[in-house]
Amino acid sequence: QVQLVESGGGSVQAGGSLRLSCVASGFRYSPNCMAWFRQTPGKEREGVAMIYDGGDSTYYADSVKGRFTISRDNAKNTLYLQMNSLKPEDTSMYYCAAAFAPCTVIGGTLYGQQFWGEGTQVTVSS
């Protein structure tokens, strides 16, 4: 049974940092890509960052470029999202996703066979 379990969310002041983790288990084959999405009530889901198998290709939403870094440790089956210089507008529920090809993100939609975690809340106060 595939599971994705996020952790590391919490409350922080603007300008602070958090590191999210997502532990994956139950995959027979390594996902082609893993990603972080976020969604706030009343707003559309947003693709935040994605990393492809091998770790040499990444994607970031314009809103987080230069502040967030996605990485994965395949030996530990863990995905990370280092979030620096956090802003109040980063407040959201953050979800980990794993997918197989084509692994395309358009807006808040992930294309490919996909699996999702239950999310971890990030709250940034001004």
GROMACS .gro file of N, CA and C in nm:
model
  378
    1GLN      N    1   0.085  -0.119   0.000
    1GLN     CA    2   0.000   0.000   0.000
    1GLN      C    3   0.088   0.124   0.000
    2VAL      N    4   0.066   0.210  -0.100
    2VAL     CA    5   0.146   0.332  -0.111
    2VAL      C    6   0.103   0.433  -0.004
    3GLN      N    7   0.202   0.492   0.059
    3GLN     CA    8   0.175   0.597   0.157
    3GLN      C    9   0.273   0.710   0.139
    4LEU      N   10   0.224   0.831   0.155
    4LEU     CA   11   0.306   0.951   0.159
    4LEU      C   12   0.269   1.023   0.288
    5VAL      N   13   0.367   1.046   0.372
    5VAL     CA   14   0.340   1.107   0.502
    5VAL      C   15   0.424   1.232   0.516
    6GLU      N   16   0.355   1.346   0.524
    6GLU     CA   17   0.424   1.475   0.538
    6GLU      C   18   0.445   1.509   0.684
    7SER      N   19   0.548   1.590   0.709
    7SER     CA   20   0.574   1.643   0.842
    7SER      C   21   0.654   1.772   0.827
    8GLY      N   22   0.665   1.845   0.937
    8GLY     CA   23   0.748   1.964   0.938
    8GLY      C   24   0.673   2.095   0.931
    9GLY      N   25   0.543   2.088   0.911
    9GLY     CA   26   0.465   2.211   0.910
    9GLY      C   27   0.460   2.274   1.048
   10GLY      N   28   0.409   2.395   1.052
   10GLY     CA   29   0.398   2.464   1.180
   10GLY      C   30   0.372   2.612   1.161
   11SER      N   31   0.391   2.686   1.267
   11SER     CA   32   0.370   2.831   1.264
   11SER      C   33   0.505   2.901   1.277
   12VAL      N   34   0.522   3.003   1.197
   12VAL     CA   35   0.648   3.077   1.196
   12VAL      C   36   0.618   3.222   1.160
   13GLN      N   37   0.705   3.310   1.203
   13GLN     CA   38   0.690   3.451   1.167
   13GLN      C   39   0.746   3.476   1.027
   14ALA      N   40   0.697   3.581   0.966
   14ALA     CA   41   0.746   3.619   0.834
   14ALA      C   42   0.898   3.636   0.838
   15GLY      N   43   0.962   3.585   0.734
   15GLY     CA   44   1.106   3.588   0.728
   15GLY      C   45   1.172   3.462   0.781
   16GLY      N   46   1.094   3.379   0.846
   16GLY     CA   47   1.147   3.256   0.904
   16GLY      C   48   1.156   3.144   0.803
   17SER      N   49   1.195   3.027   0.855
   17SER     CA   50   1.216   2.909   0.769
   17SER      C   51   1.148   2.787   0.827
   18LEU      N   52   1.112   2.697   0.738
   18LEU     CA   53   1.062   2.565   0.776
   18LEU      C   54   1.113   2.465   0.674
   19ARG      N   55   1.127   2.340   0.717
   19ARG     CA   56   1.160   2.234   0.623
   19ARG      C   57   1.053   2.126   0.632
   20LEU      N   58   0.987   2.103   0.522
   20LEU     CA   59   0.888   1.998   0.514
   20LEU      C   60   0.955   1.869   0.468
   21SER      N   61   0.904   1.758   0.518
   21SER     CA   62   0.952   1.626   0.477
   21SER      C   63   0.833   1.541   0.434
   22CYS      N   64   0.859   1.450   0.344
   22CYS     CA   65   0.755   1.357   0.299
   22CYS      C   66   0.820   1.220   0.282
   23VAL      N   67   0.778   1.126   0.362
   23VAL     CA   68   0.833   0.991   0.354
   23VAL      C   69   0.739   0.906   0.270
   24ALA      N   70   0.796   0.844   0.168
   24ALA     CA   71   0.718   0.760   0.077
   24ALA      C   72   0.744   0.613   0.107
   25SER      N   73   0.639   0.532   0.098
   25SER     CA   74   0.655   0.389   0.120
   25SER      C   75   0.555   0.314   0.033
   26GLY      N   76   0.587   0.188   0.007
   26GLY     CA   77   0.495   0.103  -0.066
   26GLY      C   78   0.507   0.105  -0.217
   27PHE      N   79   0.600   0.184  -0.270
   27PHE     CA   80   0.616   0.188  -0.415
   27PHE      C   81   0.698   0.071  -0.463
   28ARG      N   82   0.649   0.004  -0.568
   28ARG     CA   83   0.728  -0.104  -0.628
   28ARG      C   84   0.838  -0.044  -0.714
   29TYR      N   85   0.806   0.063  -0.782
   29TYR     CA   86   0.904   0.133  -0.866
   29TYR      C   87   0.915   0.278  -0.818
   30SER      N   88   1.031   0.335  -0.830
   30SER     CA   89   1.051   0.473  -0.788
   30SER      C   90   0.969   0.566  -0.875
   31PRO      N   91   0.892   0.655  -0.815
   31PRO     CA   92   0.814   0.751  -0.894
   31PRO      C   93   0.904   0.832  -0.986
   32ASN      N   94   0.852   0.869  -1.102
   32ASN     CA   95   0.929   0.951  -1.195
   32ASN      C   96   0.949   1.093  -1.142
   33CYS      N   97   0.858   1.138  -1.059
   33CYS     CA   98   0.871   1.272  -1.004
   33CYS      C   99   0.800   1.278  -0.869
   34MET      N  100   0.842   1.373  -0.790
   34MET     CA  101   0.774   1.404  -0.666
   34MET      C  102   0.758   1.555  -0.657
   35ALA      N  103   0.655   1.597  -0.589
   35ALA     CA  104   0.623   1.740  -0.592
   35ALA      C  105   0.555   1.784  -0.464
   36TRP      N  106   0.557   1.914  -0.444
   36TRP     CA  107   0.482   1.979  -0.337
   36TRP      C  108   0.377   2.070  -0.400
   37PHE      N  109   0.257   2.058  -0.349
   37PHE     CA  110   0.147   2.146  -0.386
   37PHE      C  111   0.098   2.214  -0.259
   38ARG      N  112   0.023   2.320  -0.277
   38ARG     CA  113  -0.040   2.383  -0.162
   38ARG      C  114  -0.179   2.430  -0.200
   39GLN      N  115  -0.266   2.433  -0.101
   39GLN     CA  116  -0.402   2.478  -0.124
   39GLN      C  117  -0.455   2.545   0.001
   40THR      N  118  -0.514   2.662  -0.020
   40THR     CA  119  -0.577   2.740   0.085
   40THR      C  120  -0.727   2.737   0.059
   41PRO      N  121  -0.807   2.725   0.162
   41PRO     CA  122  -0.954   2.723   0.142
   41PRO      C  123  -1.000   2.841   0.057
   42GLY      N  124  -1.079   2.811  -0.045
   42GLY     CA  125  -1.132   2.915  -0.131
   42GLY      C  126  -1.042   2.950  -0.248
   43LYS      N  127  -0.925   2.888  -0.252
   43LYS     CA  128  -0.832   2.915  -0.362
   43LYS      C  129  -0.800   2.785  -0.435
   44GLU      N  130  -0.753   2.799  -0.558
   44GLU     CA  131  -0.716   2.682  -0.636
   44GLU      C  132  -0.584   2.624  -0.586
   45ARG      N  133  -0.570   2.495  -0.603
   45ARG     CA  134  -0.445   2.429  -0.568
   45ARG      C  135  -0.332   2.483  -0.656
   46GLU      N  136  -0.216   2.498  -0.599
   46GLU     CA  137  -0.100   2.553  -0.670
   46GLU      C  138   0.016   2.453  -0.664
   47GLY      N  139   0.076   2.427  -0.777
   47GLY     CA  140   0.197   2.348  -0.780
   47GLY      C  141   0.312   2.435  -0.733
   48VAL      N  142   0.381   2.395  -0.627
   48VAL     CA  143   0.487   2.476  -0.568
   48VAL      C  144   0.623   2.439  -0.624
   49ALA      N  145   0.655   2.311  -0.623
   49ALA     CA  146   0.785   2.266  -0.669
   49ALA      C  147   0.779   2.119  -0.708
   50MET      N  148   0.862   2.081  -0.803
   50MET     CA  149   0.868   1.942  -0.847
   50MET      C  150   1.012   1.904  -0.872
   51ILE      N  151   1.042   1.778  -0.847
   51ILE     CA  152   1.175   1.726  -0.874
   51ILE      C  153   1.160   1.592  -0.945
   52TYR      N  154   1.239   1.573  -1.049
   52TYR     CA  155   1.230   1.452  -1.127
   52TYR      C  156   1.329   1.348  -1.077
   53ASP      N  157   1.302   1.222  -1.110
   53ASP     CA  158   1.387   1.112  -1.067
   53ASP      C  159   1.529   1.140  -1.109
   54GLY      N  160   1.622   1.125  -1.017
   54GLY     CA  161   1.761   1.161  -1.045
   54GLY      C  162   1.797   1.292  -0.979
   55GLY      N  163   1.697   1.376  -0.958
   55GLY     CA  164   1.719   1.500  -0.883
   55GLY      C  165   1.785   1.612  -0.958
   56ASP      N  166   1.810   1.594  -1.089
   56ASP     CA  167   1.883   1.698  -1.161
   56ASP      C  168   1.791   1.792  -1.235
   57SER      N  169   1.663   1.772  -1.225
   57SER     CA  170   1.569   1.860  -1.293
   57SER      C  171   1.461   1.898  -1.195
   58THR      N  172   1.441   2.029  -1.180
   58THR     CA  173   1.342   2.079  -1.085
   58THR      C  174   1.254   2.186  -1.150
   59TYR      N  175   1.141   2.207  -1.087
   59TYR     CA  176   1.047   2.311  -1.130
   59TYR      C  177   1.001   2.385  -1.007
   60TYR      N  178   0.987   2.518  -1.020
   60TYR     CA  179   0.936   2.599  -0.911
   60TYR      C  180   0.831   2.697  -0.963
   61ALA      N  181   0.729   2.717  -0.884
   61ALA     CA  182   0.636   2.824  -0.914
   61ALA      C  183   0.706   2.957  -0.899
   62ASP      N  184   0.667   3.054  -0.980
   62ASP     CA  185   0.731   3.186  -0.974
   62ASP      C  186   0.721   3.246  -0.833
   63SER      N  187   0.614   3.215  -0.764
   63SER     CA  188   0.591   3.276  -0.633
   63SER      C  189   0.691   3.229  -0.527
   64VAL      N  190   0.763   3.119  -0.554
   64VAL     CA  191   0.855   3.066  -0.452
   64VAL      C  192   0.999   3.059  -0.501
   65LYS      N  193   1.023   3.091  -0.625
   65LYS     CA  194   1.159   3.085  -0.679
   65LYS      C  195   1.255   3.171  -0.597
   66GLY      N  196   1.370   3.113  -0.567
   66GLY     CA  197   1.470   3.185  -0.489
   66GLY      C  198   1.450   3.173  -0.340
   67ARG      N  199   1.336   3.124  -0.296
   67ARG     CA  200   1.309   3.109  -0.152
   67ARG      C  201   1.292   2.963  -0.110
   68PHE      N  202   1.238   2.881  -0.196
   68PHE     CA  203   1.213   2.741  -0.164
   68PHE      C  204   1.309   2.653  -0.242
   69THR      N  205   1.347   2.541  -0.182
   69THR     CA  206   1.432   2.444  -0.249
   69THR      C  207   1.376   2.304  -0.227
   70ILE      N  208   1.354   2.234  -0.336
   70ILE     CA  209   1.305   2.097  -0.328
   70ILE      C  210   1.421   2.001  -0.346
   71SER      N  211   1.419   1.892  -0.271
   71SER     CA  212   1.524   1.791  -0.284
   71SER      C  213   1.465   1.655  -0.246
   72ARG      N  214   1.534   1.550  -0.286
   72ARG     CA  215   1.488   1.418  -0.249
   72ARG      C  216   1.607   1.329  -0.215
   73ASP      N  217   1.588   1.243  -0.118
   73ASP     CA  218   1.688   1.146  -0.078
   73ASP      C  219   1.629   1.009  -0.109
   74ASN      N  220   1.670   0.953  -0.222
   74ASN     CA  221   1.611   0.826  -0.264
   74ASN      C  222   1.645   0.713  -0.168
   75ALA      N  223   1.761   0.721  -0.105
   75ALA     CA  224   1.799   0.616  -0.010
   75ALA      C  225   1.706   0.613   0.110
   76LYS      N  226   1.652   0.729   0.145
   76LYS     CA  227   1.561   0.739   0.258
   76LYS      C  228   1.415   0.749   0.214
   77ASN      N  229   1.393   0.743   0.082
   77ASN     CA  230   1.257   0.756   0.028
   77ASN      C  231   1.188   0.881   0.081
   78THR      N  232   1.262   0.989   0.087
   78THR     CA  233   1.211   1.112   0.148
   78THR      C  234   1.226   1.231   0.054
   79LEU      N  235   1.123   1.309   0.049
   79LEU     CA  236   1.118   1.434  -0.026
   79LEU      C  237   1.122   1.549   0.073
   80TYR      N  238   1.193   1.655   0.039
   80TYR     CA  239   1.204   1.771   0.127
   80TYR      C  240   1.162   1.898   0.054
   81LEU      N  241   1.120   1.995   0.132
   81LEU     CA  242   1.098   2.129   0.081
   81LEU      C  243   1.152   2.226   0.186
   82GLN      N  244   1.265   2.286   0.155
   82GLN     CA  245   1.324   2.388   0.242
   82GLN      C  246   1.260   2.521   0.205
   83MET      N  247   1.197   2.584   0.301
   83MET     CA  248   1.126   2.709   0.276
   83MET      C  249   1.191   2.819   0.359
   84ASN      N  250   1.250   2.915   0.290
   84ASN     CA  251   1.315   3.028   0.355
   84ASN      C  252   1.241   3.157   0.322
   85SER      N  253   1.270   3.261   0.398
   85SER     CA  254   1.209   3.392   0.375
   85SER      C  255   1.058   3.381   0.358
   86LEU      N  256   0.997   3.309   0.449
   86LEU     CA  257   0.854   3.284   0.438
   86LEU      C  258   0.773   3.412   0.450
   87LYS      N  259   0.663   3.415   0.376
   87LYS     CA  260   0.574   3.529   0.373
   87LYS      C  261   0.435   3.485   0.419
   88PRO      N  262   0.355   3.578   0.469
   88PRO     CA  263   0.218   3.542   0.510
   88PRO      C  264   0.139   3.474   0.398
   89GLU      N  265   0.166   3.513   0.274
   89GLU     CA  266   0.094   3.451   0.163
   89GLU      C  267   0.136   3.307   0.136
   90ASP      N  268   0.239   3.260   0.204
   90ASP     CA  269   0.277   3.119   0.194
   90ASP      C  270   0.191   3.032   0.285
   91THR      N  271   0.111   3.094   0.369
   91THR     CA  272   0.024   3.019   0.458
   91THR      C  273  -0.070   2.932   0.377
   92SER      N  274  -0.067   2.801   0.405
   92SER     CA  275  -0.147   2.708   0.328
   92SER      C  276  -0.130   2.568   0.383
   93MET      N  277  -0.210   2.476   0.333
   93MET     CA  278  -0.188   2.334   0.356
   93MET      C  279  -0.098   2.286   0.244
   94TYR      N  280   0.011   2.221   0.280
   94TYR     CA  281   0.108   2.173   0.183
   94TYR      C  282   0.094   2.021   0.168
   95TYR      N  283   0.088   1.977   0.043
   95TYR     CA  284   0.069   1.836   0.012
   95TYR      C  285   0.188   1.782  -0.067
   96CYS      N  286   0.227   1.663  -0.033
   96CYS     CA  287   0.329   1.590  -0.107
   96CYS      C  288   0.260   1.501  -0.210
   97ALA      N  289   0.318   1.494  -0.330
   97ALA     CA  290   0.264   1.409  -0.434
   97ALA      C  291   0.378   1.334  -0.501
   98ALA      N  292   0.346   1.214  -0.544
   98ALA     CA  293   0.440   1.133  -0.622
   98ALA      C  294   0.368   1.086  -0.746
   99ALA      N  295   0.438   1.085  -0.857
   99ALA     CA  296   0.371   1.050  -0.982
   99ALA      C  297   0.465   0.979  -1.077
  100PHE      N  298   0.402   0.911  -1.173
  100PHE     CA  299   0.473   0.850  -1.284
  100PHE      C  300   0.448   0.932  -1.409
  101ALA      N  301   0.526   0.903  -1.512
  101ALA     CA  302   0.520   0.983  -1.636
  101ALA      C  303   0.375   1.002  -1.682
  102PRO      N  304   0.345   1.122  -1.735
  102PRO     CA  305   0.438   1.223  -1.783
  102PRO      C  306   0.487   1.323  -1.678
  103CYS      N  307   0.429   1.323  -1.558
  103CYS     CA  308   0.477   1.414  -1.454
  103CYS      C  309   0.472   1.559  -1.499
  104THR      N  310   0.367   1.599  -1.559
  104THR     CA  311   0.352   1.737  -1.602
  104THR      C  312   0.266   1.813  -1.502
  105VAL      N  313   0.309   1.934  -1.469
  105VAL     CA  314   0.230   2.019  -1.381
  105VAL      C  315   0.184   2.140  -1.460
  106ILE      N  316   0.055   2.159  -1.465
  106ILE     CA  317  -0.003   2.278  -1.528
  106ILE      C  318  -0.093   2.342  -1.424
  107GLY      N  319  -0.047   2.455  -1.371
  107GLY     CA  320  -0.123   2.519  -1.265
  107GLY      C  321  -0.124   2.431  -1.142
  108GLY      N  322  -0.241   2.390  -1.101
  108GLY     CA  323  -0.254   2.304  -0.986
  108GLY      C  324  -0.281   2.160  -1.020
  109THR      N  325  -0.268   2.124  -1.146
  109THR     CA  326  -0.299   1.989  -1.191
  109THR      C  327  -0.172   1.912  -1.223
  110LEU      N  328  -0.167   1.792  -1.168
  110LEU     CA  329  -0.054   1.701  -1.192
  110LEU      C  330  -0.102   1.591  -1.285
  111TYR      N  331  -0.029   1.567  -1.392
  111TYR     CA  332  -0.067   1.466  -1.491
  111TYR      C  333   0.024   1.344  -1.476
  112GLY      N  334  -0.038   1.228  -1.477
  112GLY     CA  335   0.034   1.103  -1.457
  112GLY      C  336  -0.031   1.029  -1.341
  113GLN      N  337  -0.007   0.898  -1.334
  113GLN     CA  338  -0.059   0.823  -1.220
  113GLN      C  339   0.000   0.885  -1.094
  114GLN      N  340  -0.083   0.922  -1.001
  114GLN     CA  341  -0.037   1.003  -0.890
  114GLN      C  342  -0.088   0.953  -0.755
  115PHE      N  343  -0.010   0.989  -0.655
  115PHE     CA  344  -0.042   0.953  -0.517
  115PHE      C  345  -0.020   1.077  -0.431
  116TRP      N  346  -0.101   1.090  -0.326
  116TRP     CA  347  -0.099   1.211  -0.246
  116TRP      C  348  -0.092   1.180  -0.097
  117GLY      N  349  -0.025   1.269  -0.025
  117GLY     CA  350  -0.028   1.264   0.120
  117GLY      C  351  -0.148   1.342   0.171
  118GLU      N  352  -0.160   1.346   0.302
  118GLU     CA  353  -0.276   1.413   0.363
  118GLU      C  354  -0.250   1.559   0.396
  119GLY      N  355  -0.127   1.602   0.384
  119GLY     CA  356  -0.098   1.743   0.401
  119GLY      C  357  -0.042   1.781   0.537
  120THR      N  358   0.028   1.893   0.539
  120THR     CA  359   0.079   1.951   0.663
  120THR      C  360   0.058   2.102   0.654
  121GLN      N  361   0.010   2.161   0.763
  121GLN     CA  362  -0.026   2.302   0.762
  121GLN      C  363   0.095   2.390   0.790
  122VAL      N  364   0.108   2.494   0.709
  122VAL     CA  365   0.211   2.596   0.730
  122VAL      C  366   0.139   2.729   0.750
  123THR      N  367   0.171   2.795   0.859
  123THR     CA  368   0.111   2.924   0.891
  123THR      C  369   0.221   3.025   0.914
  124VAL      N  370   0.217   3.134   0.839
  124VAL     CA  371   0.318   3.239   0.850
  124VAL      C  372   0.250   3.367   0.896
  125SER      N  373   0.293   3.418   1.008
  125SER     CA  374   0.233   3.539   1.063
  125SER      C  375   0.320   3.661   1.032
  126SER      N  376   0.255   3.775   1.019
  126SER     CA  377   0.329   3.897   0.985
  126SER      C  378   0.378   3.968   1.109
   0.00000   0.00000   0.00000
